[in-house]
XYZ file of C-alpha atoms in Angstrom:
611
model
C -16.765 4.561 138.989
C -19.683 3.629 139.400
C -18.962 0.107 139.529
C -17.029 1.085 142.329
C -19.137 3.046 144.078
C -22.041 0.331 143.613
C -19.189 -2.772 144.918
C -17.850 -0.595 147.951
C -21.347 -0.185 149.343
C -22.222 -3.501 148.871
C -19.219 -5.064 150.843
C -18.791 -2.419 153.585
C -20.877 0.034 155.047
C -17.341 2.028 155.952
C -16.517 1.529 152.083
C -19.955 3.431 151.396
C -19.015 6.229 153.595
C -15.425 6.404 152.113
C -17.857 7.149 148.685
C -16.758 10.685 147.017
C -19.889 12.576 146.765
C -18.510 14.898 144.110
C -19.944 12.813 140.886
C -23.594 13.342 140.213
C -23.300 9.025 141.182
C -22.310 9.542 144.048
C -24.603 12.124 145.360
C -27.613 10.156 144.030
C -26.432 7.116 146.152
C -25.970 9.555 149.234
C -29.546 10.305 149.161
C -31.044 6.639 148.182
C -28.919 5.747 151.438
C -31.008 8.664 153.205
C -34.022 7.947 151.982
C -34.027 4.476 152.652
C -32.656 4.581 156.085
C -35.621 7.039 156.532
C -37.786 4.754 155.373
C -36.377 1.909 157.729
C -34.516 -0.571 155.745
C -32.403 -2.683 157.257
C -28.750 -3.348 155.879
C -29.335 -6.399 154.448
C -31.816 -5.232 152.339
C -30.012 -2.252 151.648
C -26.513 -4.333 150.190
C -29.136 -6.484 148.622
C -30.698 -3.524 146.443
C -27.227 -2.124 145.864
C -26.031 -5.667 144.524
C -29.279 -5.353 142.208
C -28.006 -1.988 141.695
C -24.882 -3.165 140.462
C -26.112 -5.894 138.652
C -28.385 -3.321 136.799
C -26.109 -0.945 135.694
C -23.542 -3.693 134.561
C -25.744 -4.769 132.675
C -26.288 -1.502 130.980
C -22.783 -0.785 130.735
C -22.171 -4.073 128.751
C -24.632 -2.745 126.312
C -22.996 -0.238 125.844
C -19.779 -1.656 125.209
C -21.085 -4.495 122.891
C -23.189 -1.720 120.986
C -19.769 0.125 120.650
C -18.341 -2.981 119.815
C -20.709 -3.504 117.392
C -20.229 -0.185 115.573
C -16.527 -0.131 115.558
C -16.961 -3.636 114.072
C -19.180 -2.480 111.236
C -17.118 0.786 110.215
C -14.052 -1.082 109.964
C -15.849 -4.261 107.846
C -17.495 -1.392 106.223
C -13.936 0.545 105.698
C -11.963 -2.407 104.316
C -15.036 -3.324 101.631
C -14.698 0.132 100.435
C -11.434 0.133 100.410
C -11.231 -3.622 98.476
C -13.833 -1.799 96.252
C -11.345 1.439 95.345
C -7.910 -1.124 94.602
C -10.769 -3.166 92.206
C -11.694 -0.140 90.967
C -8.068 1.506 90.709
C -6.419 -2.206 88.854
C -9.551 -1.778 86.753
C -9.016 1.614 85.617
C -5.536 1.235 85.670
C -5.116 4.323 87.101
C -2.869 4.268 90.203
C -1.091 7.454 92.789
C -1.275 8.311 96.325
C -4.515 10.294 96.584
C -6.073 6.941 96.400
C -4.456 5.630 99.244
C -5.691 6.487 102.800
C -3.433 6.971 106.423
C -4.466 4.633 108.388
C -1.974 5.702 111.622
C -3.361 8.607 112.613
C -6.932 8.734 111.985
C -10.329 7.408 113.066
C -12.080 4.637 111.713
C -14.973 7.677 110.390
C -12.060 9.674 109.263
C -10.931 7.259 107.319
C -14.147 6.322 105.921
C -14.828 9.810 105.174
C -11.917 9.818 103.708
C -12.370 6.933 100.810
C -15.688 7.465 100.458
C -15.515 10.309 97.805
C -12.242 8.344 96.453
C -15.003 5.889 95.524
C -17.274 7.679 94.563
C -14.632 9.006 92.003
C -14.010 5.974 90.612
C -17.072 4.744 89.805
C -18.319 7.116 87.766
C -14.933 7.074 86.232
C -15.754 3.251 85.557
C -18.746 4.035 84.256
C -17.446 6.564 81.865
C -14.869 3.172 80.730
C -17.489 1.348 80.222
C -19.544 3.357 77.820
C -16.372 4.683 76.308
C -15.305 0.662 75.962
C -18.849 -0.375 75.005
C -19.282 2.410 72.062
C -15.958 1.023 70.651
C -17.028 -2.134 70.878
C -20.750 -1.965 69.859
C -18.927 0.140 66.845
C -16.465 -2.994 66.189
C -19.174 -5.654 66.192
C -20.649 -3.360 63.737
C -18.950 -2.780 60.759
C -17.586 -6.591 61.335
C -21.174 -8.139 61.196
C -21.778 -5.766 57.703
C -18.006 -7.336 56.396
C -18.971 -10.909 57.034
C -22.516 -10.125 56.030
C -23.995 -11.234 59.442
C -27.221 -9.014 61.329
C -26.092 -6.953 64.036
C -28.147 -6.695 66.997
C -27.577 -4.394 69.606
C -28.097 -5.368 73.070
C -27.071 -4.722 76.619
C -25.501 -8.110 77.042
C -22.106 -6.062 76.166
C -22.901 -3.563 78.978
C -23.388 -6.193 81.378
C -20.244 -8.350 80.400
C -18.100 -4.782 80.760
C -19.922 -4.301 84.314
C -18.292 -7.361 85.029
C -14.813 -7.021 83.492
C -11.534 -6.240 85.164
C -10.012 -4.365 82.457
C -11.206 -1.123 81.989
C -7.737 0.409 81.441
C -6.799 3.265 78.825
C -4.559 0.689 76.877
C -7.584 -1.223 76.417
C -9.333 1.366 74.897
C -6.472 2.619 72.980
C -6.449 -1.394 71.486
C -9.970 -1.324 71.213
C -9.495 2.616 69.227
C -7.266 0.547 66.827
C -9.050 -1.815 66.052
C -11.983 0.675 65.031
C -9.834 2.490 63.268
C -8.661 -0.634 60.988
C -12.172 -1.747 60.840
C -12.951 1.763 59.547
C -10.143 1.307 56.965
C -10.952 -1.771 56.011
C -14.971 -0.747 55.754
C -13.942 2.104 53.229
C -11.526 0.379 51.087
C -14.430 -2.166 50.716
C -16.717 0.914 49.940
C -14.673 2.267 47.595
C -14.115 -0.629 45.974
C -17.778 -1.669 46.129
C -18.525 1.571 44.245
C -15.771 0.911 41.329
C -17.438 -2.622 40.711
C -20.670 -1.101 41.113
C -19.679 2.217 38.042
C -18.457 0.068 35.833
C -21.432 -2.219 35.635
C -23.436 1.057 35.105
C -20.991 1.328 32.277
C -21.292 -2.095 31.220
C -24.710 -1.741 31.570
C -24.897 1.180 29.455
C -22.305 -0.146 26.308
C -24.911 -3.687 26.249
C -27.784 -1.425 26.404
C -29.409 -3.926 29.596
C -31.501 -3.148 32.959
C -28.231 -1.629 35.326
C -30.839 -2.034 38.229
C -31.690 -5.123 37.857
C -28.239 -7.001 37.341
C -26.872 -5.293 40.323
C -30.055 -6.098 42.450
C -29.330 -9.657 41.151
C -25.888 -9.532 43.477
C -27.439 -7.148 46.123
C -30.175 -5.045 46.626
C -28.536 -2.777 48.747
C -26.286 -1.745 46.260
C -29.302 0.340 43.879
C -30.714 2.785 45.305
C -29.077 3.672 49.041
C -29.382 6.623 50.378
C -25.970 6.380 52.518
C -23.276 4.495 52.997
C -24.180 2.102 56.493
C -26.835 0.346 53.635
C -24.377 -1.032 51.416
C -23.292 -3.832 51.627
C -19.970 -4.512 51.346
C -19.466 -7.821 52.483
C -16.908 -10.727 50.767
C -20.023 -12.051 49.199
C -21.283 -8.849 47.893
C -17.784 -8.279 46.577
C -17.505 -11.643 44.994
C -20.673 -11.129 43.353
C -19.682 -7.762 41.440
C -17.135 -8.752 40.542
C -18.530 -12.730 38.619
C -20.588 -10.461 37.245
C -18.310 -7.849 35.936
C -16.083 -10.744 33.823
C -20.423 -12.008 32.822
C -20.788 -8.628 31.260
C -17.130 -7.826 29.823
C -17.266 -11.736 28.342
C -20.996 -10.772 26.615
C -19.376 -7.409 25.673
C -16.387 -9.315 23.954
C -18.952 -11.618 21.790
C -20.372 -8.641 20.899
C -18.148 -6.440 20.173
C -16.777 -9.746 17.728
C -19.882 -9.895 16.371
C -20.973 -6.210 15.719
C -17.753 -5.485 14.105
C -18.164 -8.307 11.586
C -21.083 -7.043 10.931
C -20.103 -3.391 10.299
C -17.222 -4.945 8.013
C -19.680 -6.493 6.026
C -21.555 -3.640 6.086
C -18.333 -1.799 4.715
C -17.848 -3.784 1.753
C -21.547 -3.305 0.543
C -21.291 0.349 0.768
C -17.896 0.699 -1.063
C -20.039 -2.421 -3.378
C -22.794 -0.087 -4.129
C -21.160 3.240 -3.908
C -23.202 4.283 -0.950
C -23.408 8.211 -0.004
C -22.963 9.602 3.023
C -26.316 10.329 3.676
C -27.207 6.610 2.937
C -24.436 5.782 6.059
C -25.228 9.017 8.415
C -27.795 6.623 10.265
C -24.970 3.847 10.968
C -22.219 5.939 11.113
C -21.660 5.663 15.045
C -21.603 1.753 14.687
C -19.192 1.925 11.824
C -16.635 3.679 14.369
C -16.820 -0.069 15.624
C -14.901 -1.342 13.054
C -11.352 0.245 13.690
C -11.761 0.922 17.544
C -10.458 -1.547 20.222
C -12.899 -2.776 22.964
C -11.892 -0.307 25.408
C -12.911 2.560 23.290
C -16.136 1.075 22.579
C -18.185 3.137 25.015
C -20.620 4.596 23.693
C -24.150 3.433 25.617
C -25.933 1.592 23.698
C -23.936 0.559 20.979
C -23.856 -3.199 21.843
C -27.549 -3.085 22.923
C -29.091 -6.597 21.209
C -31.618 -4.079 19.455
C -28.551 -1.763 17.841
C -27.014 -5.211 16.519
C -30.064 -6.517 14.883
C -30.668 -3.282 13.023
C -27.156 -3.328 11.534
C -27.591 -6.877 10.430
C -30.843 -5.990 9.285
C -29.390 -2.757 7.208
C -26.763 -5.792 5.859
C -29.012 -8.011 4.438
C -31.155 -5.289 2.798
C -27.895 -4.564 0.998
C -26.993 -7.997 0.276
C -30.601 -8.406 -1.834
C -29.846 -5.496 -3.347
C -26.385 -6.146 -4.103
C -27.630 -9.637 -5.996
C -29.334 -7.406 -8.362
C -26.587 -5.031 -8.856
C -23.617 -7.473 -9.201
C -23.018 -7.948 -12.435
C -22.878 -3.717 -12.529
C -20.659 -4.122 -10.544
C -18.363 -6.731 -11.901
C -17.830 -4.554 -15.284
C -17.608 -1.651 -13.519
C -14.365 -2.810 -11.304
C -13.429 -4.889 -14.918
C -13.868 -1.338 -16.383
C -11.706 0.106 -14.224
C -8.670 -2.575 -14.464
C -8.606 -1.722 -18.094
C -8.232 1.680 -16.999
C -4.729 1.299 -14.975
C -3.488 -1.306 -17.586
C -4.437 1.067 -20.681
C -2.872 4.227 -18.221
C 0.620 1.800 -17.832
C 0.972 0.149 -21.294
C 0.161 -3.276 -19.353
C -2.083 -6.224 -20.582
C -5.096 -6.947 -18.607
C -5.946 -9.974 -17.320
C -8.375 -12.077 -19.801
C -9.799 -14.679 -17.836
C -12.041 -11.934 -16.538
C -12.828 -10.503 -19.771
C -16.264 -8.480 -20.024
C -17.649 -11.185 -22.682
C -16.852 -14.017 -19.454
C -18.151 -12.534 -17.240
C -21.250 -11.609 -18.237
C -21.438 -15.479 -19.357
C -20.647 -16.947 -15.778
C -22.549 -14.676 -14.339
C -25.590 -15.538 -16.731
C -24.618 -19.319 -16.222
C -24.494 -19.379 -12.375
C -21.912 -21.069 -12.096
C -19.458 -18.191 -10.682
C -20.395 -16.593 -7.346
C -20.550 -12.069 -8.183
C -18.623 -12.072 -5.452
C -15.834 -14.249 -5.715
C -15.367 -12.755 -9.292
C -15.395 -9.532 -7.360
C -12.637 -9.990 -5.133
C -10.958 -11.743 -8.419
C -11.337 -8.485 -9.609
C -10.252 -6.359 -6.926
C -7.525 -8.234 -6.424
C -5.490 -8.317 -9.839
C -6.223 -4.311 -9.504
C -4.263 -4.206 -6.573
C -1.568 -5.566 -8.340
C -2.312 -3.719 -11.293
C -1.874 -0.674 -8.523
C 1.330 -2.606 -7.374
C 3.613 -2.926 -10.705
C 2.032 0.135 -12.286
C 3.993 1.561 -9.305
C 7.216 -0.308 -10.494
C 7.172 1.075 -13.651
C 6.385 3.932 -13.440
C 10.396 4.868 -13.581
C 10.399 3.109 -16.972
C 7.214 4.346 -17.690
C 7.860 8.684 -17.532
C 11.246 7.329 -19.810
C 9.561 5.888 -22.233
C 6.928 8.971 -21.976
C 9.971 11.248 -22.614
C 11.381 9.305 -25.591
C 8.806 9.457 -27.416
C 7.688 13.172 -26.757
C 11.457 13.795 -27.997
C 10.312 11.490 -31.262
C 7.591 13.748 -31.447
C 9.527 16.529 -31.564
C 12.202 14.978 -34.452
C 9.251 14.633 -36.225
C 7.956 17.926 -36.389
C 11.732 19.280 -36.584
C 11.959 17.137 -39.936
C 8.349 18.629 -40.941
C 9.675 22.344 -40.290
C 12.994 21.438 -42.013
C 11.600 20.782 -45.109
C 8.703 24.055 -44.736
C 10.493 27.074 -47.824
C 8.754 29.592 -45.561
C 10.242 28.582 -41.813
C 12.362 31.773 -42.175
C 9.666 34.368 -43.760
C 8.328 37.277 -41.009
C 5.436 35.444 -40.249
C 3.513 35.821 -37.355
C 5.046 32.966 -34.732
C 8.067 32.118 -37.397
C 10.147 33.247 -33.920
C 8.542 30.605 -31.584
C 8.951 28.166 -34.557
C 12.877 29.075 -34.438
C 12.873 28.436 -30.616
C 11.520 25.510 -30.255
C 13.506 24.151 -33.334
C 16.767 24.647 -31.318
C 15.178 22.833 -28.479
C 14.093 19.885 -30.690
C 17.821 19.251 -32.114
C 18.916 19.478 -28.898
C 16.408 16.864 -27.681
C 16.788 15.045 -30.657
C 20.368 15.145 -29.762
C 19.658 12.397 -26.235
C 17.734 10.610 -28.456
C 20.630 7.399 -28.597
C 21.470 8.162 -25.149
C 17.725 8.034 -23.859
C 17.705 4.831 -25.885
C 20.473 3.157 -24.091
C 19.952 4.245 -20.506
C 15.541 2.980 -20.952
C 17.360 -0.253 -22.209
C 19.609 -0.705 -19.206
C 17.022 0.440 -16.781
C 14.496 -2.438 -18.809
C 17.165 -5.115 -18.069
C 17.354 -4.400 -14.495
C 13.826 -4.175 -13.607
C 13.399 -7.429 -15.796
C 16.303 -9.534 -13.936
C 15.074 -7.988 -10.360
C 11.678 -9.164 -11.157
C 12.697 -12.470 -13.708
C 9.707 -11.556 -16.031
C 9.424 -9.093 -19.125
C 8.508 -5.867 -19.221
C 6.363 -5.935 -21.586
C 4.129 -2.038 -23.791
C 1.284 -3.240 -24.526
C 1.548 -6.607 -25.053
C 5.443 -6.521 -26.577
C 8.791 -6.780 -24.786
C 9.404 -3.432 -24.417
C 13.678 -4.108 -24.873
C 13.054 -5.755 -28.136
C 11.019 -2.341 -29.324
C 13.905 -0.598 -28.383
C 16.466 -2.497 -29.558
C 14.870 -2.647 -33.119
C 13.920 1.627 -32.752
C 18.110 1.758 -32.063
C 18.748 -0.282 -34.760
C 16.301 1.631 -37.006
C 18.557 4.578 -36.146
C 21.932 3.099 -37.256
C 19.888 1.796 -40.653
C 18.618 5.331 -41.444
C 21.533 7.239 -40.728
C 24.282 4.333 -42.504
C 20.649 5.641 -45.487
C 22.124 9.062 -44.846
C 25.665 8.713 -44.920
C 25.631 6.935 -47.907
C 23.443 9.742 -49.393
C 25.583 12.207 -48.678
C 28.328 10.191 -50.538
C 26.270 9.722 -53.497
C 25.044 13.662 -53.488
C 29.225 14.401 -53.458
C 29.769 12.153 -56.254
C 26.890 14.059 -58.152
C 27.818 16.993 -57.390
C 31.825 16.637 -58.948
C 30.070 14.957 -62.350
C 27.494 17.893 -62.518
C 30.798 19.905 -62.511
C 32.567 18.536 -64.946
C 29.523 18.441 -67.180
C 29.772 22.454 -66.723
C 33.624 22.291 -67.249
C 32.992 20.178 -70.047
C 30.321 21.899 -71.768
C 30.370 25.380 -70.466
C 26.813 25.572 -68.874
C 25.325 25.497 -66.217
C 21.727 24.243 -66.437
C 19.416 25.785 -63.805
C 17.700 24.599 -61.272
C 14.159 23.540 -60.937
C 11.611 25.065 -57.948
C 12.089 22.898 -55.026
C 8.392 22.052 -54.277
C 6.379 22.835 -51.667
C 5.915 21.632 -48.014
C 3.335 19.287 -48.566
C 5.129 17.695 -51.878
C 8.450 17.658 -49.461
C 6.433 15.699 -47.487
C 4.554 13.651 -49.449
C 8.210 12.404 -51.352
C 9.734 11.382 -48.242
C 6.640 10.274 -45.874
C 5.390 7.149 -48.275
C 8.482 6.458 -50.678
C 10.357 5.870 -47.257
C 13.870 7.480 -48.301
C 14.695 7.572 -44.346
C 15.096 11.233 -44.299
C 11.850 10.577 -41.843
C 11.272 9.075 -38.223
C 8.730 6.783 -36.887
C 8.291 4.263 -33.926
C 8.827 1.215 -34.630
C 6.618 -1.841 -34.472
C 8.218 -5.580 -33.743
C 7.074 -7.954 -35.496
C 5.792 -11.154 -34.770
C 8.303 -13.441 -33.679
C 8.602 -16.831 -34.918
C 9.044 -20.446 -33.331
C 12.805 -20.671 -33.229
C 12.749 -16.539 -32.417
C 15.192 -15.881 -29.208
C 12.737 -13.892 -27.638
C 9.256 -16.610 -27.729
C 7.302 -13.359 -25.344
C 7.267 -10.925 -27.584
C 3.352 -10.367 -28.674
C 2.259 -7.732 -31.812
C 0.171 -4.967 -29.890
C -3.241 -5.313 -30.424
C -4.507 -1.152 -30.086
C -2.863 1.596 -30.186
C -4.021 5.054 -29.347
C -2.828 8.937 -30.667
C 0.667 9.272 -31.864
C 1.561 5.260 -31.016
C -0.881 4.569 -34.060
C 1.052 6.913 -36.467
C 4.491 5.950 -35.331
C 3.440 1.555 -35.624
C 1.544 2.073 -38.737
C 4.198 4.316 -40.336
C 6.686 1.695 -40.219
C 5.768 -0.733 -41.120
C 5.005 0.973 -44.848
C 9.046 1.637 -43.629
C 9.527 -2.095 -43.160
C 7.694 -3.121 -46.447
C 9.360 -0.604 -48.549
C 12.775 -0.820 -49.959
C 15.137 1.869 -49.861
C 16.231 2.775 -53.554
C 18.132 6.895 -53.291
C 19.559 6.039 -57.608
C 15.543 6.011 -59.190
C 14.550 9.756 -58.556
C 15.047 11.678 -60.500
C 17.389 14.739 -60.602
C 15.492 17.267 -58.899
C 13.645 14.892 -56.745
C 17.568 14.480 -55.470
C 18.258 18.011 -55.278
C 15.368 18.612 -53.385
C 15.694 15.521 -51.012
C 19.538 16.190 -50.257
C 18.511 19.552 -49.500
C 15.970 18.328 -46.697
C 18.200 15.851 -45.346
C 21.184 18.201 -45.293
C 19.256 21.095 -44.199
C 18.721 19.045 -40.407
C 22.391 18.357 -40.429
C 24.212 19.945 -37.939
C 26.942 21.495 -40.497
C 24.507 22.655 -43.370
C 23.960 25.976 -43.865
C 20.789 25.906 -43.457
C 21.641 24.883 -39.975
C 20.091 27.658 -37.537
C 22.665 28.633 -35.039
């Protein structure tokens, strides 16, 4: 309006008069015109000054318009920059929604700017939070990776600067990083657990081997000993590989020492058994001695496989070996005596290659190692024990047979006793024993037959003869069977002869009409002396096999060298029996009658037989 007013004054005077003076500018122009009129300014000067005033007003208006345009441009540029930053932040953090948009149709630039600014500040704060969160996760990831790869981890601000320019700060990326972190943490935990297991195994092996655990693990990595936290323990591949190799070396060393110690302990056991060491002498090595019967996994006692323990055991073996050399002759002879006792109890012949006189001569000459002799005798003892077990059944039957023979001898001597029916002390016990003895004697032939069958079965199974004190048992039994048959035949002939004598005696009585009074029978001792020394067949004698000639069918038979106890008696009497011929006709009538009484008294149909 001011331009219009000024322009009106510059163009026409009439127009200046028509300018409204209701506005402050018009009033001022009217007042200025009056002042110029009073001064006496010319119209041309007035027009000129009005034009100048109009020009000056135009310049002021232009400045104002330019300033407003600049301010509007600045507002638009600022708004555009903030909107661009807002969109970038929204895209970077991965969040989008209506609250991050601005209505541009119905609001001014300042209102739009005022609405964008707080949203932008919120997103900037979120961005910084996201950067810190991602930086923290990435820092942990890099740290664990460095521990696994055995590289030095250096925490710096480079990752944060890189994250500031990073366009992906979304929750999805954070989730991915957290997942990666969890996987790495699990791998770290597994590796740490594996390291602890390996270290514990190394500790156990070092304890058993008596080695320095700290020195051993420090050679793999210094952090494996004396670490106070999990983070200080190295879990790299190189550490795990180093522990694995260390364990393999320690196990190999353990295996070598176990074999060495077991070999030494085996020698120690043999020396203990040879020297008959007492428990007090063995107690110092009792723990070491248990290694012999244990597996490698069971040997876990601390220091049991140390070099000091092995050396002490070897020194003990050397000490006992020196002592053994001085006592070896005594030990060998003792083992030989043990072999002879076993053979004597089993009625076997010991191997004469290790006879005491030969052993002493060999040891004194130094031609044979005493240990070899001892081993040879131990082998013979083992074989003798094994053969004794196979002979056990037959030997028990032989003992029963010999016991029955003893009872038969006692019964015959008992039947010859005239005072056996007296009411003396213990007479009833003898009667009971005699009754049992008669039952046992009746079983003797069956015993012999069964024993022969058993012996033949034993010989067929092993293809060797069954020797009894160096004599074939079958030969003894066959000869005994033959003698028993011969004795029974002699008894039968003797009974027939006595019957004939009795008939002749009756005929004489009928002819002469008188009966001679019989003489009194001899005592028990006389009967014994009449029958056993004269070998009239009444008593039982255990037979002794004769030496077999070169043309015999059984060349393996040998004459027994020695017998003990009752067997000696049987064999001596049997020799007398075989050398004295049987003769029943040379004896007197009285002796014949007494002999007949002794024989008939043992027969079941005799009137003297006890029922």
